[in-house]
CSV table of C-alpha atoms in Angstrom, one decimal:
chain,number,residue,atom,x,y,z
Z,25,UNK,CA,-46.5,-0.1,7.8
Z,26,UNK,CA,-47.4,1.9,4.4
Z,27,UNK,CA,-45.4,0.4,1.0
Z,28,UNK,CA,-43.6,3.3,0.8
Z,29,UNK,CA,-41.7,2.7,4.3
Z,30,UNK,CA,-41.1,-0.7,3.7
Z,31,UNK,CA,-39.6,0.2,0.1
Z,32,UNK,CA,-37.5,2.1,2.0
Z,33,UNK,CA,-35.9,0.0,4.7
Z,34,UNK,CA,-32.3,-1.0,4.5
Z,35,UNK,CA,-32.3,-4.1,5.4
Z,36,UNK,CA,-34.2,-7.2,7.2
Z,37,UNK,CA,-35.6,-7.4,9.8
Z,38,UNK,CA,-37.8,-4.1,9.4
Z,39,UNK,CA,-37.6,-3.4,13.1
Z,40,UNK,CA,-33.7,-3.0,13.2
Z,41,UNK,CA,-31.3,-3.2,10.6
Z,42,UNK,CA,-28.8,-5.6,9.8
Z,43,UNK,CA,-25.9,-3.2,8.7
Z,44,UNK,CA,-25.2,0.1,7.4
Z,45,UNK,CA,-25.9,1.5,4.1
Z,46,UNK,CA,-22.8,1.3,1.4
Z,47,UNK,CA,-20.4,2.5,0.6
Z,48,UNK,CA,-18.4,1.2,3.6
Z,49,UNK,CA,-15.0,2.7,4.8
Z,50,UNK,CA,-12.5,0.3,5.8
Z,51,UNK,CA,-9.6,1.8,7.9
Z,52,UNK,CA,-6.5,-0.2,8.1
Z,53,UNK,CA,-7.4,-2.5,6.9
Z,54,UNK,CA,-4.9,-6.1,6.6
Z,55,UNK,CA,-4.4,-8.4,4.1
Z,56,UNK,CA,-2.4,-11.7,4.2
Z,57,UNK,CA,-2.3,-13.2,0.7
Z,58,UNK,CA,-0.6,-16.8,-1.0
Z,59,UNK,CA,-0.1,-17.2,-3.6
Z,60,UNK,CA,-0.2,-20.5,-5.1
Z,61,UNK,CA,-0.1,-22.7,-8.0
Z,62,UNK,CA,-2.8,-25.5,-8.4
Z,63,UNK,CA,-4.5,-28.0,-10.9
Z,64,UNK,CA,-5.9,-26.2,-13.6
Z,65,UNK,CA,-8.9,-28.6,-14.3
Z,66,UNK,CA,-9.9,-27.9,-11.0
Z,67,UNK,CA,-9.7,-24.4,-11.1
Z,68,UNK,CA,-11.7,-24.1,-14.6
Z,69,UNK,CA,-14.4,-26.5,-12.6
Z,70,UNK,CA,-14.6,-23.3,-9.5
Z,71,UNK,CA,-14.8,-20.7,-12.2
Z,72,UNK,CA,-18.5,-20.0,-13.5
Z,73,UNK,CA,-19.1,-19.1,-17.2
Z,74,UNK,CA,-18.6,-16.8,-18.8
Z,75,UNK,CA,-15.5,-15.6,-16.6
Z,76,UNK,CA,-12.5,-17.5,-17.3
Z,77,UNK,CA,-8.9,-18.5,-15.6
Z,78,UNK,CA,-6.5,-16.1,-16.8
Z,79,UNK,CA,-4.2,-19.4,-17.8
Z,80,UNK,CA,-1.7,-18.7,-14.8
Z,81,UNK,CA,-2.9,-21.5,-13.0
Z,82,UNK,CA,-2.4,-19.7,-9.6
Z,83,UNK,CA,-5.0,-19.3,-6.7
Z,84,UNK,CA,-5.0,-17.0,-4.2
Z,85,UNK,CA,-5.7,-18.0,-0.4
Z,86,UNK,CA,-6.3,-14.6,1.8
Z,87,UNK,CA,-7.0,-13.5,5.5
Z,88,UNK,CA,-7.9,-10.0,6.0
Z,89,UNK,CA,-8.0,-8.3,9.4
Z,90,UNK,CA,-11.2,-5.6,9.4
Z,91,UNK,CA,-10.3,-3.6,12.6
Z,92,UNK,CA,-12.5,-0.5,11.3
Z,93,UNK,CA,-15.6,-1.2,8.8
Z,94,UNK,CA,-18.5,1.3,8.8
Z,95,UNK,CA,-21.8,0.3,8.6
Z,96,UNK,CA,-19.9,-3.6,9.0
Z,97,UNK,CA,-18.1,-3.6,12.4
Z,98,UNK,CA,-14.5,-5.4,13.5
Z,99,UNK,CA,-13.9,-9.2,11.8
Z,100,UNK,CA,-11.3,-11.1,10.1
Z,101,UNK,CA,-11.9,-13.3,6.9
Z,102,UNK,CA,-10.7,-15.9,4.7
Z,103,UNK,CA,-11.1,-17.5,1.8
Z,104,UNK,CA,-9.9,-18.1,-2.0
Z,105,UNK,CA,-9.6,-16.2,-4.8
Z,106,UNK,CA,-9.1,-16.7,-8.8
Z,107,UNK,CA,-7.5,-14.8,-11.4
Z,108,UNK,CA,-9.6,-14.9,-14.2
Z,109,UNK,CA,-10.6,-12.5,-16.9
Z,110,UNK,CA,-14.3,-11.4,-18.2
Z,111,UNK,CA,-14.1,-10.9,-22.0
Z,112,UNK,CA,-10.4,-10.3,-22.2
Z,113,UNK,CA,-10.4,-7.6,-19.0
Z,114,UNK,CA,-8.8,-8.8,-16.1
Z,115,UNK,CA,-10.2,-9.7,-12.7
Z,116,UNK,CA,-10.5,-11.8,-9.6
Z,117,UNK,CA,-13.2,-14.3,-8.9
Z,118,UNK,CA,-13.7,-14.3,-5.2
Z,119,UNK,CA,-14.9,-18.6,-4.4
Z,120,UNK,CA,-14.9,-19.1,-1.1
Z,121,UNK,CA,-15.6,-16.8,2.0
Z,122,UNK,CA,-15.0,-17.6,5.7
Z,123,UNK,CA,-15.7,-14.5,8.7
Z,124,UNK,CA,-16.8,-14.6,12.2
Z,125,UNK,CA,-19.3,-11.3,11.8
Z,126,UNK,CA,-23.0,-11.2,11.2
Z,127,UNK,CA,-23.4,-7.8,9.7
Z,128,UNK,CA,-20.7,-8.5,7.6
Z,129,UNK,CA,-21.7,-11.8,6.2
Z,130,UNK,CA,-25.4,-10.5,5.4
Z,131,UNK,CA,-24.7,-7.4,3.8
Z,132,UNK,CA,-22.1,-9.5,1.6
Z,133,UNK,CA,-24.5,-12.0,0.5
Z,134,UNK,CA,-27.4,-9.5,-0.4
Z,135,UNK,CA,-25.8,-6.7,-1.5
Z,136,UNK,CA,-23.1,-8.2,-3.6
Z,137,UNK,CA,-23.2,-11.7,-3.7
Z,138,UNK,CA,-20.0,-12.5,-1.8
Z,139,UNK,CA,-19.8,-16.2,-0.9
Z,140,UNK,CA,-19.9,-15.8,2.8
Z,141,UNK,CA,-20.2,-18.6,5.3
Z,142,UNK,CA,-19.7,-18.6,9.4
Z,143,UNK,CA,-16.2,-19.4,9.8
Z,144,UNK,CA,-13.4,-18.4,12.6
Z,145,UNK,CA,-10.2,-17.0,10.7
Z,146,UNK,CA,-7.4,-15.4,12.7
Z,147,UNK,CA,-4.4,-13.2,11.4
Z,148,UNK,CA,-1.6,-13.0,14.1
Z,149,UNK,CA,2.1,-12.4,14.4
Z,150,UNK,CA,3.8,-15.4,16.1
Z,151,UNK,CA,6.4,-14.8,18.7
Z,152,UNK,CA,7.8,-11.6,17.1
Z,153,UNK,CA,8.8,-13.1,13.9
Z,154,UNK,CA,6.1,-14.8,11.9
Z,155,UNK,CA,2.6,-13.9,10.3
Z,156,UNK,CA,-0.1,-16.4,10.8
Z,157,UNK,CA,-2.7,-17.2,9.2
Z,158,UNK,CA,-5.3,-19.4,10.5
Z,159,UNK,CA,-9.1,-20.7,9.4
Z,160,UNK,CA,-10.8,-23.0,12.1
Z,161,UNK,CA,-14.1,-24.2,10.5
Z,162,UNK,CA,-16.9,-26.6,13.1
Z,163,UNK,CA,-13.3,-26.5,15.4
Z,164,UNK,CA,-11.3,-28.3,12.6
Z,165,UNK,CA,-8.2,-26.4,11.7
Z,166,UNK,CA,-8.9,-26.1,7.8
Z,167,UNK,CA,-6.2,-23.4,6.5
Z,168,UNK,CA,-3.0,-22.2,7.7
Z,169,UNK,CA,-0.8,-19.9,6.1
Z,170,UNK,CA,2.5,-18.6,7.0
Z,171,UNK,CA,5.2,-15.8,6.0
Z,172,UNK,CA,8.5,-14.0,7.3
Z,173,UNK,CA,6.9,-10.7,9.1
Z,174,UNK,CA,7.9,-7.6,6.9
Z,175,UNK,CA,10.8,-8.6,5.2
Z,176,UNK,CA,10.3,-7.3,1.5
Z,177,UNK,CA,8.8,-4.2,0.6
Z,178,UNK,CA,6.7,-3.7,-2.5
Z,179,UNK,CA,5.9,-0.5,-4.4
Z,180,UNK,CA,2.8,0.7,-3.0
Z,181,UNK,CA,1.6,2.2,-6.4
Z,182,UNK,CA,1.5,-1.4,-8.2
Z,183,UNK,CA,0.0,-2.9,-4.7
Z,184,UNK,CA,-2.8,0.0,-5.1
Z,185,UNK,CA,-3.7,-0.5,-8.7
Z,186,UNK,CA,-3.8,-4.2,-7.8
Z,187,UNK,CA,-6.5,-3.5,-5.1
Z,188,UNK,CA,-8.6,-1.5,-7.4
Z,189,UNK,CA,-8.5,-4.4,-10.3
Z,190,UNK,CA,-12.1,-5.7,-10.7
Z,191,UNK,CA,-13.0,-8.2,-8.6
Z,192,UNK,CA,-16.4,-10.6,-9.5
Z,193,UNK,CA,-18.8,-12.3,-7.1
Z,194,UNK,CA,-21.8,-15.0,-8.2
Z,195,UNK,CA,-24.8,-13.9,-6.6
Z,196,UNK,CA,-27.2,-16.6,-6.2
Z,197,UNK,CA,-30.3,-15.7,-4.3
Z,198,UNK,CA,-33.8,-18.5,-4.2
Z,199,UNK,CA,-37.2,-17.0,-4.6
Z,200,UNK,CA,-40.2,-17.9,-1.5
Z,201,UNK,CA,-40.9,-21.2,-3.9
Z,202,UNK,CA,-37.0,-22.1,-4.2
Z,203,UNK,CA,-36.3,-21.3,-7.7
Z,204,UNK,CA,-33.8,-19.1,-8.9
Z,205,UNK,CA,-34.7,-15.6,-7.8
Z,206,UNK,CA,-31.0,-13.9,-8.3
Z,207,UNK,CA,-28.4,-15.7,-10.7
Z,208,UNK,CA,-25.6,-12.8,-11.7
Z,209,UNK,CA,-22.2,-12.6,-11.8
Z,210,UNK,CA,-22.1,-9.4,-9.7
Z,211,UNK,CA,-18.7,-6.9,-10.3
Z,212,UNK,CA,-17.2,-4.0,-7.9
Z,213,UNK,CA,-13.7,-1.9,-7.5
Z,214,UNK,CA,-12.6,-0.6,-4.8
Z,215,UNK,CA,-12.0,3.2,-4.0
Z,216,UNK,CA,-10.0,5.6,-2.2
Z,217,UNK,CA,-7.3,3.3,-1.7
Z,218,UNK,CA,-4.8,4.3,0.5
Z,219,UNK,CA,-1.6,1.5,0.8
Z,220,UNK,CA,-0.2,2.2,4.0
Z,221,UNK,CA,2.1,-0.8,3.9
Z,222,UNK,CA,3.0,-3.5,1.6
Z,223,UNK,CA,5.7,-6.5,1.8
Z,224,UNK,CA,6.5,-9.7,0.2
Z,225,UNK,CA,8.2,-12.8,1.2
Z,226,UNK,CA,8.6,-16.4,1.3
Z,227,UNK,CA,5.2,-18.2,1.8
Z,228,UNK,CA,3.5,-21.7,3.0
Z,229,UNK,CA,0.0,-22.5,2.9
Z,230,UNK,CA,-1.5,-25.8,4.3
Z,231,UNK,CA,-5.1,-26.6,3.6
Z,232,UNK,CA,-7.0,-29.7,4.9
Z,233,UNK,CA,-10.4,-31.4,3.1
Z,234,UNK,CA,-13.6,-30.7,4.9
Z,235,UNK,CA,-16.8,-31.6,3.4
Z,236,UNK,CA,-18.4,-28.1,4.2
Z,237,UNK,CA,-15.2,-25.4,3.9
Z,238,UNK,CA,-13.9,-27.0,0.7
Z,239,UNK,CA,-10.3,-24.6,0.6
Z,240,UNK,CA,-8.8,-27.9,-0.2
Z,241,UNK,CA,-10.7,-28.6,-3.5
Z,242,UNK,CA,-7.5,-26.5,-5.1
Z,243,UNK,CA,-4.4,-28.4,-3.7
Z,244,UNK,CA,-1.5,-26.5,-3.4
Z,245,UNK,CA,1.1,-27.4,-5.8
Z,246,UNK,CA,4.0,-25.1,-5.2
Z,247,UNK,CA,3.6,-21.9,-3.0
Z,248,UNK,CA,4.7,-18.7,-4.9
Z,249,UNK,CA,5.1,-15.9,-2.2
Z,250,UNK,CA,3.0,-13.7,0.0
Z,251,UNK,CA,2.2,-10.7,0.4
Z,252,UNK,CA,0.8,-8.6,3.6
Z,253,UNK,CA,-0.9,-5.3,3.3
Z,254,UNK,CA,-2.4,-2.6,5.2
Z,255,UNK,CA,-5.0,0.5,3.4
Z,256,UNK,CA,-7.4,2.0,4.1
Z,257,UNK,CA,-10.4,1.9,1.1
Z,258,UNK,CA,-13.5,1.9,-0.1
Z,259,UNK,CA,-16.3,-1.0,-0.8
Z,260,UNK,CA,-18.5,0.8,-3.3
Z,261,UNK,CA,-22.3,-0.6,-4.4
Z,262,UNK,CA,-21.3,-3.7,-7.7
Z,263,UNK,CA,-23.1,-3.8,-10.7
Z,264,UNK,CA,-24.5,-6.8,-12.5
Z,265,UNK,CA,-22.0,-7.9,-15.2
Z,266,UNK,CA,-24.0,-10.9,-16.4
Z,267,UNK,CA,-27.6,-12.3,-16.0
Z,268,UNK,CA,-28.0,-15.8,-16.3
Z,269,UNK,CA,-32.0,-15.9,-16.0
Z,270,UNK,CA,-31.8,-13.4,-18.5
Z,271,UNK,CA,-29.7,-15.6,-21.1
């Protein structure tokens, strides 16, 4: 195999790649989201320099439902995100990743640094009436989230411009001797977005410690409401915002 093939693979293994290349399409696609208000100490601790918490002291725990990902294939996933801001513009730091999907969980990790670990989320509708959240981590039940089904609707402009806001990843990547190879806080927006449907509601999230899916490490102080949405959009290629071998 001649340099100039292996320069051009996709993706490891050379024989068959891992997943497609970006951008990937995402067709209705789901989001459960609680919003929550938690210890602020804690949340500065999750929060790597030089982003910041945007002072709200909120956190917000997700599932999302993939039914349609090019390139990615069908998975749900869960996880925690922060509001923060990256000198003075506003964004969300994504801190915790849970999905049940291979392609998906490599080509987050490489590509743009997205804290991805094996995980087994679920988002349902219970008998008719609820939405469900659920993260089951080594067959533990770790996260549970729950909200009225549809009861709320929200202005699907606002919800749109929310999804593009930029949204921050830290990559961290070994080299063959393990020392740091990749350190970057790694940024992306999403495009073509497409809000299909958006409500609000009443919320309650329940998260339990585990040693190795941490959701817990930000207790839930006081739930502030949910939100559940369906678009279709776009996961573009990120850009490196910050270098920290390079400091």
């Amino acid at each position: 195999m001649k340099s100039e093939t292996i320069i051009s693979l996709q993706s490891m293994p050379a024989a068959s790649a891992s997943y497609g290349r970006p951008p990937c399409r995402f067709i209705n696609r789901e989001y459960f989201t609680v919003s929550y208000e938690s210890d602020p100490d804690l949340i500065k601790e999750a929060v790597p320099e030089p982003l910041e918490p945007d002072g709200s002291n909120l956190v917000m725990y997700e599932w999302i439902k993939m039914p349609d990902s090019s390139g990615l294939g069908t998975y749900e996933e869960s996880g925690i995100v922060i509001p923060c801001t990256f000198h003075g513009e506003a964004c969300n730091f994504t801190a915790q990743m849970y999905l049940n999907n291979g392609p998906a969980i490599l080509a987050g990790r490489e590509i743009w640094g997205f804290p991805k670990k094996w995980g087994q989320p679920h988002l349902r509708v219970e008998d008719t009436e609820t939405l469900t959240g659920t993260l089951i981590y080594n067959h533990i039940l770790v996260a549970m989230g729950t909200m009225p089904f549809k009861y709320h609707t929200l202005d699907k402009k606002a919800v749109a411009e929310n999804l593009g806001k930029m949204q921050v990843n830290l990559k961290l990547i070994p080299d063959a001797d393990g020392s740091p190879k990749i350190a970057q806080l790694v940024a992306y927006n999403l495009e073509d977005i497409q809000v299909k449907e958006a409500w609000s509601g009443s919320a309650r999230l329940h998260l339990v410690p585990h040693v190795n899916a941490p959701v817990a490490d930000l207790p839930v102080k006081a739930c502030m409401g949910g939100t559940h949405i369906i678009s279709d959009l776009t996961l573009p290629y990120g850009r490196v915002i910050h270098d920290y071998l390079s400091e």
